[in-house]
Amino acid sequence: MNPQVDKYLSKVRNWPEEMKKLRTIILDCGLTEELKWGKPCYAFQNSNVVVIQGFKEYCALMFFKGVLLNDPEGILVRMGEHTRVGRQIRLKDAREIVRMKSVLKAYIHEAIEVEKAGLKVKPREKTALKLPEEFHKKLDKDPALKTAFGALTPGRQRAYGFYFSQPKQSKTRESRIEKYRQQILRGKGLNDR
């Protein structure tokens, strides 16, 4: 047991009892416990396997390579439409966790086997960055913006491209571009502070 996780669990407001039960189950599977990204994270030979997450509506076990797991119970959930690899098991009360203990352990053990086997998810094929016409025009007129955008990581560039392309109306796309101009010039991503 990691003292940092003890401290985290003593202060957590949402799902403290459920998280403690999940912690016991996970530790019983022989994983190493750390506090990463402000959450209890469990690893096998320095490879992250599962993390305990607390949300408003549920707590969850998030498997880093969940897409590689079999899901005989049909309980693995994709977190968002753009999530490729991670999967969650969402839980809503301590009794449910107790009832599902053997199922949860089976999923955790399978995730450990994925790590032992060295399985990896194939990288996504690189596709050309899609930027709206309005942003291309803005980049052509503003060399500083073009340079700053080019210096961003590919992931940050994709995030901006996706965000700027979403609106149907050109006026809205232009408004978004203008709103984030300074943030791009500062070398920040869409969600960076």
PDB file of C-alpha atoms in Angstrom:
ATOM      1  CA  MET A   1       0.000   0.000   0.000  1.00  0.00           C
ATOM      2  CA  ASN A   2       1.300   3.386  -1.007  1.00  0.00           C
ATOM      3  CA  PRO A   3       0.996   6.147   1.672  1.00  0.00           C
ATOM      4  CA  GLN A   4       0.181   8.708  -1.040  1.00  0.00           C
ATOM      5  CA  VAL A   5      -2.877   6.655  -1.996  1.00  0.00           C
ATOM      6  CA  ASP A   6      -3.850   6.375   1.689  1.00  0.00           C
ATOM      7  CA  LYS A   7      -3.769  10.185   1.872  1.00  0.00           C
ATOM      8  CA  TYR A   8      -5.760  10.514  -1.368  1.00  0.00           C
ATOM      9  CA  LEU A   9      -8.450   8.104  -0.161  1.00  0.00           C
ATOM     10  CA  SER A  10      -8.736   9.873   3.197  1.00  0.00           C
ATOM     11  CA  LYS A  11      -9.615  13.118   1.393  1.00  0.00           C
ATOM     12  CA  VAL A  12     -11.673  11.939  -1.581  1.00  0.00           C
ATOM     13  CA  ARG A  13     -15.300  13.113  -1.464  1.00  0.00           C
ATOM     14  CA  ASN A  14     -16.943  11.019  -4.170  1.00  0.00           C
ATOM     15  CA  TRP A  15     -17.011   7.238  -3.784  1.00  0.00           C
ATOM     16  CA  PRO A  16     -14.554   6.771  -0.869  1.00  0.00           C
ATOM     17  CA  GLU A  17     -15.979   3.414   0.260  1.00  0.00           C
ATOM     18  CA  GLU A  18     -16.164   2.111  -3.296  1.00  0.00           C
ATOM     19  CA  MET A  19     -12.602   3.206  -4.058  1.00  0.00           C
ATOM     20  CA  LYS A  20     -11.290   1.464  -0.933  1.00  0.00           C
ATOM     21  CA  LYS A  21     -13.002  -1.774  -1.981  1.00  0.00           C
ATOM     22  CA  LEU A  22     -11.584  -1.484  -5.498  1.00  0.00           C
ATOM     23  CA  ARG A  23      -8.140  -0.828  -4.066  1.00  0.00           C
ATOM     24  CA  THR A  24      -8.290  -4.012  -1.972  1.00  0.00           C
ATOM     25  CA  ILE A  25      -9.349  -6.084  -4.985  1.00  0.00           C
ATOM     26  CA  ILE A  26      -6.608  -4.633  -7.201  1.00  0.00           C
ATOM     27  CA  LEU A  27      -3.849  -5.046  -4.606  1.00  0.00           C
ATOM     28  CA  ASP A  28      -4.956  -8.657  -4.123  1.00  0.00           C
ATOM     29  CA  CYS A  29      -4.056  -9.177  -7.803  1.00  0.00           C
ATOM     30  CA  GLY A  30      -0.410  -8.314  -7.111  1.00  0.00           C
ATOM     31  CA  LEU A  31      -0.110  -4.922  -8.800  1.00  0.00           C
ATOM     32  CA  THR A  32       2.130  -2.081  -7.640  1.00  0.00           C
ATOM     33  CA  GLU A  33       0.303   0.985  -6.343  1.00  0.00           C
ATOM     34  CA  GLU A  34       1.201   4.603  -7.088  1.00  0.00           C
ATOM     35  CA  LEU A  35      -0.535   7.956  -7.233  1.00  0.00           C
ATOM     36  CA  LYS A  36      -0.389   9.210 -10.840  1.00  0.00           C
ATOM     37  CA  TRP A  37      -2.378  12.041 -12.407  1.00  0.00           C
ATOM     38  CA  GLY A  38      -3.877  12.531  -8.955  1.00  0.00           C
ATOM     39  CA  LYS A  39      -5.491   9.053  -9.018  1.00  0.00           C
ATOM     40  CA  PRO A  40      -4.635   5.613  -7.590  1.00  0.00           C
ATOM     41  CA  CYS A  41      -2.813   3.848 -10.424  1.00  0.00           C
ATOM     42  CA  TYR A  42      -1.735   0.219 -10.538  1.00  0.00           C
ATOM     43  CA  ALA A  43       1.100  -1.232 -12.583  1.00  0.00           C
ATOM     44  CA  PHE A  44       2.684  -4.543 -13.487  1.00  0.00           C
ATOM     45  CA  GLN A  45       6.476  -4.307 -13.897  1.00  0.00           C
ATOM     46  CA  ASN A  46       6.280  -0.526 -14.429  1.00  0.00           C
ATOM     47  CA  SER A  47       3.520  -0.771 -17.062  1.00  0.00           C
ATOM     48  CA  ASN A  48       0.273   0.922 -16.101  1.00  0.00           C
ATOM     49  CA  VAL A  49      -2.607  -1.560 -16.015  1.00  0.00           C
ATOM     50  CA  VAL A  50      -5.559   0.094 -14.289  1.00  0.00           C
ATOM     51  CA  VAL A  51      -6.471   3.331 -12.532  1.00  0.00           C
ATOM     52  CA  ILE A  52      -9.331   4.085 -10.124  1.00  0.00           C
ATOM     53  CA  GLN A  53     -11.372   7.093 -11.235  1.00  0.00           C
ATOM     54  CA  GLY A  54     -14.109   8.996  -9.455  1.00  0.00           C
ATOM     55  CA  PHE A  55     -16.798  10.901 -11.334  1.00  0.00           C
ATOM     56  CA  LYS A  56     -20.034  12.562 -10.280  1.00  0.00           C
ATOM     57  CA  GLU A  57     -22.275   9.715 -11.479  1.00  0.00           C
ATOM     58  CA  TYR A  58     -19.996   6.708 -10.892  1.00  0.00           C
ATOM     59  CA  CYS A  59     -16.555   5.480  -9.981  1.00  0.00           C
ATOM     60  CA  ALA A  60     -14.611   3.422 -12.466  1.00  0.00           C
ATOM     61  CA  LEU A  61     -11.743   1.087 -13.120  1.00  0.00           C
ATOM     62  CA  MET A  62     -10.054   2.345 -16.263  1.00  0.00           C
ATOM     63  CA  PHE A  63      -7.937  -0.214 -18.080  1.00  0.00           C
ATOM     64  CA  PHE A  64      -5.139   1.402 -20.072  1.00  0.00           C
ATOM     65  CA  LYS A  65      -5.263  -1.310 -22.756  1.00  0.00           C
ATOM     66  CA  GLY A  66      -8.933  -2.155 -22.287  1.00  0.00           C
ATOM     67  CA  VAL A  67      -9.522  -2.500 -26.027  1.00  0.00           C
ATOM     68  CA  LEU A  68      -7.325  -5.626 -25.930  1.00  0.00           C
ATOM     69  CA  LEU A  69      -9.408  -7.321 -23.235  1.00  0.00           C
ATOM     70  CA  ASN A  70     -12.132  -9.843 -23.861  1.00  0.00           C
ATOM     71  CA  ASP A  71     -15.386  -8.580 -22.420  1.00  0.00           C
ATOM     72  CA  PRO A  72     -17.536 -11.654 -21.712  1.00  0.00           C
ATOM     73  CA  GLU A  73     -19.693  -9.707 -19.243  1.00  0.00           C
ATOM     74  CA  GLY A  74     -20.221  -6.768 -21.621  1.00  0.00           C
ATOM     75  CA  ILE A  75     -19.163  -4.268 -18.939  1.00  0.00           C
ATOM     76  CA  LEU A  76     -16.272  -2.432 -20.599  1.00  0.00           C
ATOM     77  CA  VAL A  77     -17.247   1.060 -21.697  1.00  0.00           C
ATOM     78  CA  ARG A  78     -15.509   3.308 -24.170  1.00  0.00           C
ATOM     79  CA  MET A  79     -15.095   6.671 -22.415  1.00  0.00           C
ATOM     80  CA  GLY A  80     -15.653   8.904 -25.427  1.00  0.00           C
ATOM     81  CA  GLU A  81     -16.152   8.708 -29.152  1.00  0.00           C
ATOM     82  CA  HIS A  82     -12.467   9.436 -29.794  1.00  0.00           C
ATOM     83  CA  THR A  83     -11.124   6.993 -27.196  1.00  0.00           C
ATOM     84  CA  ARG A  84      -9.187   4.251 -28.946  1.00  0.00           C
ATOM     85  CA  VAL A  85      -7.521   2.117 -26.289  1.00  0.00           C
ATOM     86  CA  GLY A  86      -8.733   2.685 -22.726  1.00  0.00           C
ATOM     87  CA  ARG A  87     -11.934   1.145 -21.377  1.00  0.00           C
ATOM     88  CA  GLN A  88     -13.796   1.579 -18.091  1.00  0.00           C
ATOM     89  CA  ILE A  89     -15.864  -0.602 -15.840  1.00  0.00           C
ATOM     90  CA  ARG A  90     -18.333   1.808 -14.243  1.00  0.00           C
ATOM     91  CA  LEU A  91     -19.611   1.084 -10.741  1.00  0.00           C
ATOM     92  CA  LYS A  92     -22.232   2.850  -8.651  1.00  0.00           C
ATOM     93  CA  ASP A  93     -22.127   1.351  -5.148  1.00  0.00           C
ATOM     94  CA  ALA A  94     -20.041  -0.772  -2.776  1.00  0.00           C
ATOM     95  CA  ARG A  95     -22.507  -3.707  -2.847  1.00  0.00           C
ATOM     96  CA  GLU A  96     -22.125  -3.919  -6.623  1.00  0.00           C
ATOM     97  CA  ILE A  97     -18.335  -4.051  -6.213  1.00  0.00           C
ATOM     98  CA  VAL A  98     -18.614  -6.844  -3.641  1.00  0.00           C
ATOM     99  CA  ARG A  99     -20.968  -8.809  -5.944  1.00  0.00           C
ATOM    100  CA  MET A 100     -18.630  -8.341  -8.900  1.00  0.00           C
ATOM    101  CA  LYS A 101     -15.372  -9.059  -7.053  1.00  0.00           C
ATOM    102  CA  SER A 102     -14.543 -12.261  -8.972  1.00  0.00           C
ATOM    103  CA  VAL A 103     -15.453 -10.647 -12.323  1.00  0.00           C
ATOM    104  CA  LEU A 104     -13.328  -7.578 -11.564  1.00  0.00           C
ATOM    105  CA  LYS A 105     -10.391  -9.801 -10.589  1.00  0.00           C
ATOM    106  CA  ALA A 106     -10.759 -11.781 -13.817  1.00  0.00           C
ATOM    107  CA  TYR A 107     -10.586  -8.580 -15.887  1.00  0.00           C
ATOM    108  CA  ILE A 108      -7.574  -7.335 -13.888  1.00  0.00           C
ATOM    109  CA  HIS A 109      -5.771 -10.671 -14.301  1.00  0.00           C
ATOM    110  CA  GLU A 110      -6.465 -10.600 -18.034  1.00  0.00           C
ATOM    111  CA  ALA A 111      -5.043  -7.061 -18.202  1.00  0.00           C
ATOM    112  CA  ILE A 112      -1.920  -8.328 -16.425  1.00  0.00           C
ATOM    113  CA  GLU A 113      -1.635 -11.129 -18.993  1.00  0.00           C
ATOM    114  CA  VAL A 114      -1.845  -8.530 -21.772  1.00  0.00           C
ATOM    115  CA  GLU A 115       1.175  -6.801 -20.208  1.00  0.00           C
ATOM    116  CA  LYS A 116       3.066 -10.080 -19.706  1.00  0.00           C
ATOM    117  CA  ALA A 117       2.510 -10.936 -23.369  1.00  0.00           C
ATOM    118  CA  GLY A 118       3.768  -7.483 -24.390  1.00  0.00           C
ATOM    119  CA  LEU A 119       0.645  -6.831 -26.459  1.00  0.00           C
ATOM    120  CA  LYS A 120       0.344  -3.362 -27.939  1.00  0.00           C
ATOM    121  CA  VAL A 121      -2.359  -1.515 -29.786  1.00  0.00           C
ATOM    122  CA  LYS A 122      -1.406  -0.770 -33.369  1.00  0.00           C
ATOM    123  CA  PRO A 123      -0.811   2.938 -33.853  1.00  0.00           C
ATOM    124  CA  ARG A 124      -3.418   4.835 -35.770  1.00  0.00           C
ATOM    125  CA  GLU A 125      -2.525   5.355 -39.395  1.00  0.00           C
ATOM    126  CA  LYS A 126      -1.408   8.911 -39.833  1.00  0.00           C
ATOM    127  CA  THR A 127      -3.886  10.974 -41.736  1.00  0.00           C
ATOM    128  CA  ALA A 128      -3.321  14.401 -43.123  1.00  0.00           C
ATOM    129  CA  LEU A 129      -4.192  17.209 -40.745  1.00  0.00           C
ATOM    130  CA  LYS A 130      -7.578  18.616 -41.733  1.00  0.00           C
ATOM    131  CA  LEU A 131      -7.976  22.322 -41.149  1.00  0.00           C
ATOM    132  CA  PRO A 132     -10.934  24.447 -42.238  1.00  0.00           C
ATOM    133  CA  GLU A 133     -10.476  26.865 -45.112  1.00  0.00           C
ATOM    134  CA  GLU A 134     -10.931  29.831 -42.750  1.00  0.00           C
ATOM    135  CA  PHE A 135      -7.939  28.708 -40.692  1.00  0.00           C
ATOM    136  CA  HIS A 136      -5.765  28.173 -43.783  1.00  0.00           C
ATOM    137  CA  LYS A 137      -6.562  31.756 -44.852  1.00  0.00           C
ATOM    138  CA  LYS A 138      -5.745  33.066 -41.368  1.00  0.00           C
ATOM    139  CA  LEU A 139      -2.412  31.203 -41.368  1.00  0.00           C
ATOM    140  CA  ASP A 140      -1.537  32.629 -44.792  1.00  0.00           C
ATOM    141  CA  LYS A 141      -2.230  36.203 -43.593  1.00  0.00           C
ATOM    142  CA  ASP A 142      -0.552  35.847 -40.184  1.00  0.00           C
ATOM    143  CA  PRO A 143       3.042  34.482 -40.344  1.00  0.00           C
ATOM    144  CA  ALA A 144       3.443  34.573 -36.548  1.00  0.00           C
ATOM    145  CA  LEU A 145       0.330  32.419 -36.122  1.00  0.00           C
ATOM    146  CA  LYS A 146       1.546  30.025 -38.824  1.00  0.00           C
ATOM    147  CA  THR A 147       4.919  29.648 -37.104  1.00  0.00           C
ATOM    148  CA  ALA A 148       3.344  29.172 -33.660  1.00  0.00           C
ATOM    149  CA  PHE A 149       0.827  26.633 -34.977  1.00  0.00           C
ATOM    150  CA  GLY A 150       3.609  24.720 -36.751  1.00  0.00           C
ATOM    151  CA  ALA A 151       5.552  24.534 -33.472  1.00  0.00           C
ATOM    152  CA  LEU A 152       2.646  22.843 -31.621  1.00  0.00           C
ATOM    153  CA  THR A 153       2.700  19.089 -31.091  1.00  0.00           C
ATOM    154  CA  PRO A 154       0.747  17.057 -33.663  1.00  0.00           C
ATOM    155  CA  GLY A 155      -1.876  16.238 -31.031  1.00  0.00           C
ATOM    156  CA  ARG A 156      -2.445  19.902 -30.230  1.00  0.00           C
ATOM    157  CA  GLN A 157      -2.661  20.707 -33.928  1.00  0.00           C
ATOM    158  CA  ARG A 158      -5.273  17.958 -34.424  1.00  0.00           C
ATOM    159  CA  ALA A 159      -7.281  19.205 -31.442  1.00  0.00           C
ATOM    160  CA  TYR A 160      -7.419  22.727 -32.866  1.00  0.00           C
ATOM    161  CA  GLY A 161      -8.200  21.431 -36.364  1.00  0.00           C
ATOM    162  CA  PHE A 162     -11.045  19.311 -35.031  1.00  0.00           C
ATOM    163  CA  TYR A 163     -12.424  22.124 -32.859  1.00  0.00           C
ATOM    164  CA  PHE A 164     -12.209  24.737 -35.605  1.00  0.00           C
ATOM    165  CA  SER A 165     -13.859  22.415 -38.152  1.00  0.00           C
ATOM    166  CA  GLN A 166     -16.902  21.467 -36.056  1.00  0.00           C
ATOM    167  CA  PRO A 167     -19.220  24.469 -36.637  1.00  0.00           C
ATOM    168  CA  LYS A 168     -21.381  24.446 -39.742  1.00  0.00           C
ATOM    169  CA  GLN A 169     -21.265  28.203 -40.229  1.00  0.00           C
ATOM    170  CA  SER A 170     -18.128  29.914 -41.478  1.00  0.00           C
ATOM    171  CA  LYS A 171     -18.749  32.836 -39.108  1.00  0.00           C
ATOM    172  CA  THR A 172     -18.600  30.509 -36.098  1.00  0.00           C
ATOM    173  CA  ARG A 173     -15.423  28.834 -37.352  1.00  0.00           C
ATOM    174  CA  GLU A 174     -13.804  32.282 -37.786  1.00  0.00           C
ATOM    175  CA  SER A 175     -14.921  33.294 -34.292  1.00  0.00           C
ATOM    176  CA  ARG A 176     -13.334  30.190 -32.758  1.00  0.00           C
ATOM    177  CA  ILE A 177     -10.088  30.775 -34.634  1.00  0.00           C
ATOM    178  CA  GLU A 178      -9.906  34.378 -33.429  1.00  0.00           C
ATOM    179  CA  LYS A 179     -10.766  33.372 -29.860  1.00  0.00           C
ATOM    180  CA  TYR A 180      -7.821  30.923 -29.705  1.00  0.00           C
ATOM    181  CA  ARG A 181      -5.275  32.949 -31.683  1.00  0.00           C
ATOM    182  CA  GLN A 182      -3.446  34.232 -28.585  1.00  0.00           C
ATOM    183  CA  GLN A 183      -3.401  30.784 -27.008  1.00  0.00           C
ATOM    184  CA  ILE A 184      -1.761  29.328 -30.135  1.00  0.00           C
ATOM    185  CA  LEU A 185       0.756  32.200 -30.165  1.00  0.00           C
ATOM    186  CA  ARG A 186       1.668  31.316 -26.568  1.00  0.00           C
ATOM    187  CA  GLY A 187       2.323  27.697 -27.639  1.00  0.00           C
ATOM    188  CA  LYS A 188      -0.643  26.350 -25.723  1.00  0.00           C
ATOM    189  CA  GLY A 189      -3.009  23.568 -26.716  1.00  0.00           C
ATOM    190  CA  LEU A 190      -6.778  23.909 -26.892  1.00  0.00           C
ATOM    191  CA  ASN A 191      -7.300  22.770 -23.284  1.00  0.00           C
ATOM    192  CA  ASP A 192      -4.058  24.054 -21.763  1.00  0.00           C
ATOM    193  CA  ARG A 193      -4.307  26.773 -19.167  1.00  0.00           C
TER     194      ARG A 193
END
